[in-house]
Amino acid sequence: MLAHHVLFWLKAETTEGQIAAFKKGLESLENIETVKTFHIGTPAAIDRAVVDITYSFSLIIFFEDMAGHDVYQVHTLHQAFLDQFRELFEKVIIYDAH
């Protein structure tokens, strides 16, 4: 398995409508055939020094293997998501683990 964890920080001026469209765009990524497990989240209200709650959205996707991840990266749904929403990103951090 390969876990692909993406944290998004959206720009401060992002509107509620843009946030709703962004979330819908994230949801579309679940339709990529190599995605095995999928979760979208927002920061949980946990007050601990080691917990980062500064991000806007978390996306966690599990793939069967690296080949599945590679298909995802070039898939038209993923490319369309990036093309449509890239301008909203203030910061993005990705953690991939196997």
Short mmCIF file of C-alpha atoms in Angstrom, two decimals:
data_model
loop_
_atom_site.label_atom_id
_atom_site.label_comp_id
_atom_site.label_asym_id
_atom_site.label_seq_id
_atom_site.Cartn_x
_atom_site.Cartn_y
_atom_site.Cartn_z
CA MET A 1 0.00 0.00 0.00
CA LEU A 2 0.98 3.61 -0.52
CA ALA A 3 -0.56 6.41 1.54
CA HIS A 4 -0.76 9.82 -0.16
CA HIS A 5 -1.55 12.56 2.39
CA VAL A 6 -2.01 16.09 1.10
CA LEU A 7 -2.51 19.12 3.34
CA PHE A 8 -3.91 22.27 1.71
CA TRP A 9 -3.76 25.78 3.08
CA LEU A 10 -6.18 27.95 1.11
CA LYS A 11 -5.57 31.67 0.67
CA ALA A 12 -7.23 33.91 3.28
CA GLU A 13 -9.37 35.64 0.67
CA THR A 14 -10.94 32.37 -0.54
CA THR A 15 -14.73 32.78 -0.53
CA GLU A 16 -17.26 30.32 0.92
CA GLY A 17 -18.36 29.51 -2.63
CA GLN A 18 -14.79 28.75 -3.68
CA ILE A 19 -14.31 26.58 -0.58
CA ALA A 20 -17.45 24.58 -1.43
CA ALA A 21 -16.27 24.16 -5.04
CA PHE A 22 -12.80 23.14 -3.81
CA LYS A 23 -14.29 20.44 -1.57
CA LYS A 24 -16.42 19.16 -4.47
CA GLY A 25 -13.26 19.09 -6.60
CA LEU A 26 -11.49 17.02 -3.95
CA GLU A 27 -14.44 14.63 -3.85
CA SER A 28 -14.13 14.06 -7.61
CA LEU A 29 -10.69 12.51 -7.08
CA GLU A 30 -12.29 9.47 -5.44
CA ASN A 31 -13.49 8.46 -8.93
CA ILE A 32 -9.96 7.71 -10.12
CA GLU A 33 -9.84 3.95 -10.62
CA THR A 34 -6.62 3.30 -8.68
CA VAL A 35 -7.90 4.95 -5.47
CA LYS A 36 -8.51 2.24 -2.84
CA THR A 37 -9.34 4.29 0.28
CA PHE A 38 -10.23 7.98 0.38
CA HIS A 39 -10.79 10.58 3.09
CA ILE A 40 -11.27 14.35 3.06
CA GLY A 41 -11.07 16.20 6.35
CA THR A 42 -10.66 19.53 8.06
CA PRO A 43 -8.73 20.17 11.27
CA ALA A 44 -10.16 18.51 14.35
CA ALA A 45 -10.46 20.76 17.40
CA ILE A 46 -7.64 19.12 19.31
CA ASP A 47 -5.57 21.38 21.56
CA ARG A 48 -2.15 19.75 21.82
CA ALA A 49 1.23 21.30 21.06
CA VAL A 50 2.12 18.53 18.59
CA VAL A 51 -1.10 18.84 16.54
CA ASP A 52 -1.12 21.20 13.55
CA ILE A 53 -4.57 22.65 12.95
CA THR A 54 -3.50 25.47 10.63
CA TYR A 55 -4.38 23.76 7.33
CA SER A 56 -7.71 24.13 5.50
CA PHE A 57 -8.22 20.60 4.11
CA SER A 58 -6.60 17.19 4.44
CA LEU A 59 -6.81 14.59 1.69
CA ILE A 60 -5.71 11.03 2.38
CA ILE A 61 -5.70 8.48 -0.42
CA PHE A 62 -4.45 4.90 -0.28
CA PHE A 63 -3.24 3.15 -3.42
CA GLU A 64 -2.46 -0.53 -3.83
CA ASP A 65 1.06 0.33 -5.00
CA MET A 66 3.25 3.00 -6.54
CA ALA A 67 1.88 2.19 -9.99
CA GLY A 68 -1.60 3.19 -8.76
CA HIS A 69 -0.20 6.46 -7.45
CA ASP A 70 1.49 7.11 -10.79
CA VAL A 71 -1.80 6.59 -12.66
CA TYR A 72 -3.49 9.04 -10.26
CA GLN A 73 -0.86 11.73 -10.80
CA VAL A 74 -1.45 11.97 -14.56
CA HIS A 75 -5.19 11.14 -14.52
CA THR A 76 -7.43 13.70 -16.23
CA LEU A 77 -9.54 14.19 -13.06
CA HIS A 78 -6.43 15.00 -11.02
CA GLN A 79 -5.08 17.34 -13.70
CA ALA A 80 -8.48 19.08 -13.99
CA PHE A 81 -8.58 19.55 -10.20
CA LEU A 82 -5.13 21.14 -10.21
CA ASP A 83 -5.93 23.36 -13.18
CA GLN A 84 -9.15 24.60 -11.59
CA PHE A 85 -8.03 25.09 -7.99
CA ARG A 86 -4.26 25.67 -7.98
CA GLU A 87 -4.81 29.43 -7.72
CA LEU A 88 -6.54 28.97 -4.33
CA PHE A 89 -3.53 27.26 -2.70
CA GLU A 90 -1.48 29.31 -0.28
CA LYS A 91 0.56 26.23 0.60
CA VAL A 92 0.48 22.49 -0.05
CA ILE A 93 2.47 19.77 1.73
CA ILE A 94 2.42 16.14 0.66
CA TYR A 95 3.46 13.12 2.70
CA ASP A 96 3.75 9.82 0.80
CA ALA A 97 4.43 6.69 2.80
CA HIS A 98 4.59 2.94 2.16
#
